[in-house]
Tab-separated table of C-alpha atoms and ligand atoms in Angstrom:
chain	number	residue	atom	x	y	z
A	13	MET	CA	0.000	0.000	0.000
A	14	ASN	CA	1.098	3.568	-0.748
A	15	ILE	CA	-0.181	6.502	1.254
A	16	ASN	CA	0.393	10.248	1.045
A	17	ALA	CA	2.891	11.373	3.656
A	18	ARG	CA	5.720	13.792	4.331
A	19	PRO	CA	8.344	14.043	2.897
A	20	PHE	CA	7.056	11.628	0.211
A	21	ALA	CA	4.720	8.648	-0.118
A	22	TYR	CA	5.013	5.916	2.523
A	23	HIS	CA	4.883	2.353	1.248
A	24	PHE	CA	4.059	-0.620	3.479
A	25	GLU	CA	2.709	-4.139	3.364
A	26	LEU	CA	0.130	-4.978	5.982
A	27	ALA	CA	1.665	-8.364	6.811
A	28	HIS	CA	4.973	-6.706	7.713
A	29	THR	CA	3.650	-3.624	9.501
A	30	ALA	CA	2.611	-3.072	13.125
A	31	LEU	CA	0.418	-0.302	14.510
A	32	VAL	CA	2.246	0.947	17.631
A	33	ILE	CA	0.145	2.880	20.136
A	34	ILE	CA	2.334	4.701	22.634
A	35	ASP	CA	1.227	5.193	26.254
A	36	MET	CA	-2.479	6.043	25.825
A	37	GLN	CA	-2.784	5.577	29.580
A	38	ARG	CA	-4.941	7.218	32.213
A	39	ASP	CA	-1.675	8.424	33.828
A	40	PHE	CA	-1.165	10.846	30.918
A	41	ILE	CA	-4.707	11.592	29.781
A	42	GLU	CA	-6.783	11.867	32.974
A	43	PRO	CA	-6.480	14.206	35.966
A	44	GLY	CA	-4.598	12.844	38.985
A	45	GLY	CA	-1.946	10.896	37.060
A	46	PHE	CA	1.702	11.333	36.159
A	47	GLY	CA	1.108	13.961	33.456
A	48	GLU	CA	-0.793	16.237	35.797
A	49	THR	CA	1.699	15.826	38.658
A	50	LEU	CA	4.305	17.281	36.277
A	51	GLY	CA	2.195	20.431	35.953
A	52	ASN	CA	0.570	19.724	32.584
A	53	ASN	CA	-2.972	20.381	31.316
A	54	VAL	CA	-3.901	16.753	30.627
A	55	GLY	CA	-7.246	17.743	29.060
A	56	LEU	CA	-5.407	18.566	25.835
A	57	LEU	CA	-4.570	14.961	25.007
A	58	SER	CA	-8.036	13.397	24.825
A	59	ALA	CA	-8.798	15.232	21.562
A	60	ILE	CA	-6.972	12.540	19.565
A	61	VAL	CA	-8.883	9.588	21.036
A	62	PRO	CA	-11.608	9.411	18.316
A	63	ALA	CA	-9.009	9.458	15.496
A	64	CYS	CA	-6.932	6.809	17.281
A	65	GLN	CA	-10.055	4.668	17.757
A	66	ALA	CA	-10.922	4.892	14.066
A	67	VAL	CA	-7.433	3.783	13.027
A	68	LEU	CA	-7.299	0.989	15.605
A	69	GLN	CA	-10.680	-0.340	14.507
A	70	ALA	CA	-9.735	-0.277	10.814
A	71	TRP	CA	-6.335	-1.847	11.522
A	72	ARG	CA	-7.937	-4.652	13.541
A	73	GLN	CA	-10.495	-5.232	10.799
A	74	ALA	CA	-7.707	-5.483	8.221
A	75	GLY	CA	-5.980	-8.068	10.455
A	76	GLY	CA	-2.811	-6.077	11.215
A	77	VAL	CA	-0.462	-6.572	14.180
A	78	VAL	CA	-1.133	-4.178	17.085
A	79	VAL	CA	1.375	-3.127	19.752
A	80	HIS	CA	0.330	-1.153	22.842
A	81	THR	CA	2.914	0.352	25.180
A	82	ARG	CA	2.605	1.534	28.769
A	83	GLU	CA	5.163	3.624	30.618
A	84	SER	CA	5.233	1.787	33.914
A	85	HIS	CA	7.477	0.687	36.739
A	86	GLN	CA	7.587	-2.334	39.000
A	87	PRO	CA	5.964	-1.781	42.424
A	88	ASP	CA	9.408	-1.875	44.113
A	89	LEU	CA	10.652	0.772	41.625
A	90	SER	CA	13.719	-1.380	40.907
A	91	ASP	CA	13.418	-0.332	37.252
A	92	CYS	CA	13.079	3.377	38.019
A	93	PRO	CA	16.447	5.086	38.253
A	94	PRO	CA	16.677	7.788	40.942
A	95	ALA	CA	17.540	10.227	38.157
A	96	LYS	CA	14.024	9.692	36.784
A	97	ARG	CA	12.170	9.667	40.108
A	98	ASN	CA	13.952	12.677	41.578
A	99	ARG	CA	13.845	14.905	38.520
A	100	GLY	CA	12.108	18.274	38.935
A	101	GLN	CA	9.471	19.214	41.458
A	102	PRO	CA	6.345	17.176	40.640
A	103	LEU	CA	3.352	17.292	42.986
A	104	LEU	CA	3.658	13.504	43.349
A	105	ARG	CA	6.658	11.379	42.409
A	106	ILE	CA	6.666	8.025	40.598
A	107	GLY	CA	5.505	5.432	43.137
A	108	ASP	CA	3.628	7.923	45.339
A	109	HIS	CA	-0.061	7.336	46.073
A	110	GLY	CA	-2.437	9.444	43.969
A	111	PRO	CA	-6.182	9.429	43.235
A	112	MET	CA	-5.727	6.681	40.574
A	113	GLY	CA	-3.333	4.583	42.654
A	114	ARG	CA	0.462	4.734	42.698
A	115	ILE	CA	1.879	7.072	40.057
A	116	LEU	CA	3.243	5.241	36.968
A	117	VAL	CA	3.302	1.835	38.696
A	118	ALA	CA	2.289	-1.337	36.829
A	119	GLY	CA	-1.141	-2.714	37.687
A	120	GLU	CA	-2.469	0.509	39.244
A	121	PRO	CA	-5.734	1.964	37.855
A	122	GLY	CA	-3.974	5.067	36.538
A	123	ASN	CA	-1.413	2.982	34.679
A	124	GLN	CA	-4.019	1.252	32.496
A	125	ILE	CA	-4.628	2.086	28.861
A	126	ILE	CA	-7.835	4.120	28.493
A	127	GLU	CA	-10.966	2.043	27.947
A	128	ALA	CA	-11.553	3.408	24.403
A	129	LEU	CA	-8.233	1.935	23.211
A	130	ALA	CA	-7.954	-1.074	25.539
A	131	PRO	CA	-5.858	-3.972	24.185
A	132	GLN	CA	-7.677	-7.036	22.891
A	133	PRO	CA	-6.513	-10.631	23.421
A	134	GLY	CA	-3.652	-11.487	21.031
A	135	GLU	CA	-2.349	-7.930	20.811
A	136	ILE	CA	1.180	-7.166	22.024
A	137	VAL	CA	1.427	-5.130	25.249
A	138	ILE	CA	4.831	-3.723	26.226
A	139	ASP	CA	5.541	-2.310	29.689
A	140	LYS	CA	8.463	0.060	29.334
A	141	PRO	CA	10.446	1.735	32.105
A	142	GLY	CA	11.878	4.404	29.803
A	143	LYS	CA	10.520	6.909	27.369
A	144	GLY	CA	11.482	4.741	24.377
A	145	ALA	CA	9.579	1.511	23.641
A	146	PHE	CA	12.773	-0.438	22.865
A	147	TYR	CA	14.867	0.369	25.958
A	148	ALA	CA	14.827	-2.574	28.439
A	149	THR	CA	11.944	-4.336	26.649
A	150	GLY	CA	11.822	-7.302	24.292
A	151	LEU	CA	10.058	-5.300	21.585
A	152	GLN	CA	12.768	-5.559	18.916
A	153	GLU	CA	12.904	-9.360	19.172
A	154	THR	CA	9.107	-9.643	19.286
A	155	LEU	CA	8.750	-7.584	16.107
A	156	GLN	CA	11.534	-9.457	14.328
A	157	GLN	CA	9.922	-12.800	15.165
A	158	ALA	CA	6.640	-11.520	13.717
A	159	GLY	CA	8.377	-10.463	10.487
A	160	ILE	CA	7.655	-6.772	11.075
A	161	SER	CA	9.756	-4.194	9.218
A	162	HIS	CA	7.402	-1.177	9.220
A	163	LEU	CA	5.831	0.659	12.174
A	164	ILE	CA	2.929	3.107	12.183
A	165	PHE	CA	2.896	5.197	15.373
A	166	MET	CA	0.133	6.902	17.332
A	167	GLY	CA	-0.002	8.046	20.955
A	168	VAL	CA	1.390	10.471	23.521
A	169	THR	CA	3.297	12.590	24.033
A	170	THR	CA	4.628	13.536	20.615
A	171	GLU	CA	7.995	14.909	21.648
A	172	VAL	CA	8.683	12.574	24.575
A	173	CYS	CA	7.695	8.899	24.330
A	174	VAL	CA	6.502	8.898	20.720
A	175	GLN	CA	9.549	10.659	19.334
A	176	THR	CA	11.974	8.639	21.482
A	177	SER	CA	10.356	5.375	20.368
A	178	MET	CA	10.382	6.370	16.704
A	179	ARG	CA	14.049	7.341	16.881
A	180	GLU	CA	14.919	4.039	18.586
A	181	ALA	CA	12.957	2.173	15.907
A	182	ASN	CA	14.622	4.077	13.068
A	183	ASP	CA	18.076	3.232	14.429
A	184	ARG	CA	17.039	-0.430	14.475
A	185	GLY	CA	16.113	-0.330	10.794
A	186	PHE	CA	12.325	-0.034	10.984
A	187	GLU	CA	10.533	2.183	8.429
A	188	CYS	CA	8.362	4.458	10.575
A	189	LEU	CA	5.288	6.605	9.961
A	190	LEU	CA	3.769	8.874	12.633
A	191	LEU	CA	0.075	9.764	12.252
A	192	GLU	CA	-0.050	13.512	12.862
A	193	ASP	CA	-3.663	13.712	14.040
A	194	CYS	CA	-3.260	10.632	16.279
A	195	THR	CA	-0.494	12.076	18.455
A	196	GLU	CA	-0.599	14.945	20.916
A	197	SER	CA	1.549	16.964	23.261
A	198	TYR	CA	0.919	19.161	26.277
A	199	PHE	CA	2.719	21.851	24.205
A	200	ALA	CA	1.410	22.682	20.702
A	201	HIS	CA	4.720	24.129	19.552
A	202	PHE	CA	6.620	21.005	20.648
A	203	LYS	CA	4.232	18.831	18.614
A	204	ALA	CA	4.627	21.004	15.530
A	205	ALA	CA	8.418	21.099	15.837
A	206	THR	CA	8.637	17.343	16.389
A	207	LEU	CA	6.554	16.496	13.323
A	208	GLU	CA	8.667	18.831	11.249
A	209	MET	CA	12.038	17.524	12.446
A	210	LEU	CA	11.169	13.820	12.141
A	211	CYS	CA	10.451	14.017	8.415
A	212	ALA	CA	12.995	16.732	7.535
A	213	GLN	CA	16.159	16.012	5.575
A	214	GLY	CA	14.437	13.487	3.338
A	215	GLY	CA	12.823	11.589	6.233
A	216	ILE	CA	15.802	11.498	8.562
A	217	VAL	CA	13.755	9.644	11.215
A	218	GLY	CA	10.767	8.648	9.090
A	219	TRP	CA	7.459	9.845	7.668
A	220	THR	CA	4.474	11.773	9.027
A	221	GLY	CA	0.963	11.646	7.596
A	222	GLN	CA	-2.763	11.932	8.239
A	223	SER	CA	-4.938	9.107	9.540
A	224	THR	CA	-7.427	9.653	6.684
A	225	ALA	CA	-4.755	8.634	4.180
A	226	LEU	CA	-4.202	5.372	6.076
A	227	LEU	CA	-7.938	4.737	6.468
A	228	ASP	CA	-8.498	5.240	2.745
A	229	ALA	CA	-5.734	2.766	1.922
A	230	LEU	CA	-7.079	0.184	4.376
A	231	GLN	CA	-10.550	0.430	2.852
A	232	THR	CA	-9.210	-0.744	-0.497
A	233	GLN	CA	-7.546	-3.730	1.206
A	234	PRO	CA	-9.586	-6.972	1.165
A	235	PRO	CA	-10.242	-8.275	4.725
A	236	SER	CA	-7.663	-10.872	5.719
A	237	ASP	CA	-7.133	-13.381	8.474
A	238	PRO	CA	-5.522	-11.720	11.500
A	239	VAL	CA	-1.729	-11.665	11.284
A	240	LYS	CA	-0.414	-13.641	14.253
A	241	PRO	CA	2.104	-11.682	16.364
K	319	LIG	N1	5.936	14.152	30.220
K	319	LIG	C1	5.661	13.799	28.976
K	319	LIG	O1	5.374	14.627	28.102
K	319	LIG	N2	5.633	12.474	28.621
K	319	LIG	C2	6.056	11.415	29.394
K	319	LIG	O2	6.569	11.554	30.483
K	319	LIG	N3	5.820	10.152	28.872
K	319	LIG	C3	5.274	9.929	27.627
K	319	LIG	O3	5.400	10.712	26.706
K	319	LIG	N4	4.583	8.798	27.482
């Protein structure tokens, strides 16, 4: 399939492409979680949920591989370096008790992916202690075993976990597309700058494009059996 994108058309084959949804968790999108403790207006991020839902539904219908990530730490915080926990002056630190449970800790209510984008059985779920989806996870091996060479990204936040993950993926040889209307930041100018820099210099990190272009391409694709991860 070919879809319109920046800096030029993005080509992918469904059987070798995964939809990667970065950190669409209550901790970043709802009040009382990690994003808000850092001083951010978390209300800004929910605007992308309908577009993400439309892509996820179409991708599932087409039978494509889906990867969900969660930024999360073990309850004993053994995977949270002090440099991360002690940074800045948040209202609550990672591991502290908040209104949605312990901040950014695996298994807590706030650490779950929002209901609208909840993983389905058979989809890959990656708990990651860093901002990038490849650091200290088995994601690279999982994708290689599934024959995946292309990644289509959605999620939050554009300039932190999404950009870090896309850069890690690009360095590992994956061909990456970021859906512009399916990613969001707490800072509009950071989102705009990130989109611009990722696809500059002939696609130095990868491609960016609109979800409608992907949806149109998927509609012309005959339904297939789900691709097994
Ligand atoms: N603070 C911020 O913008 N983002 C994060 O801490 N994590 C993610 O982007 N997921």
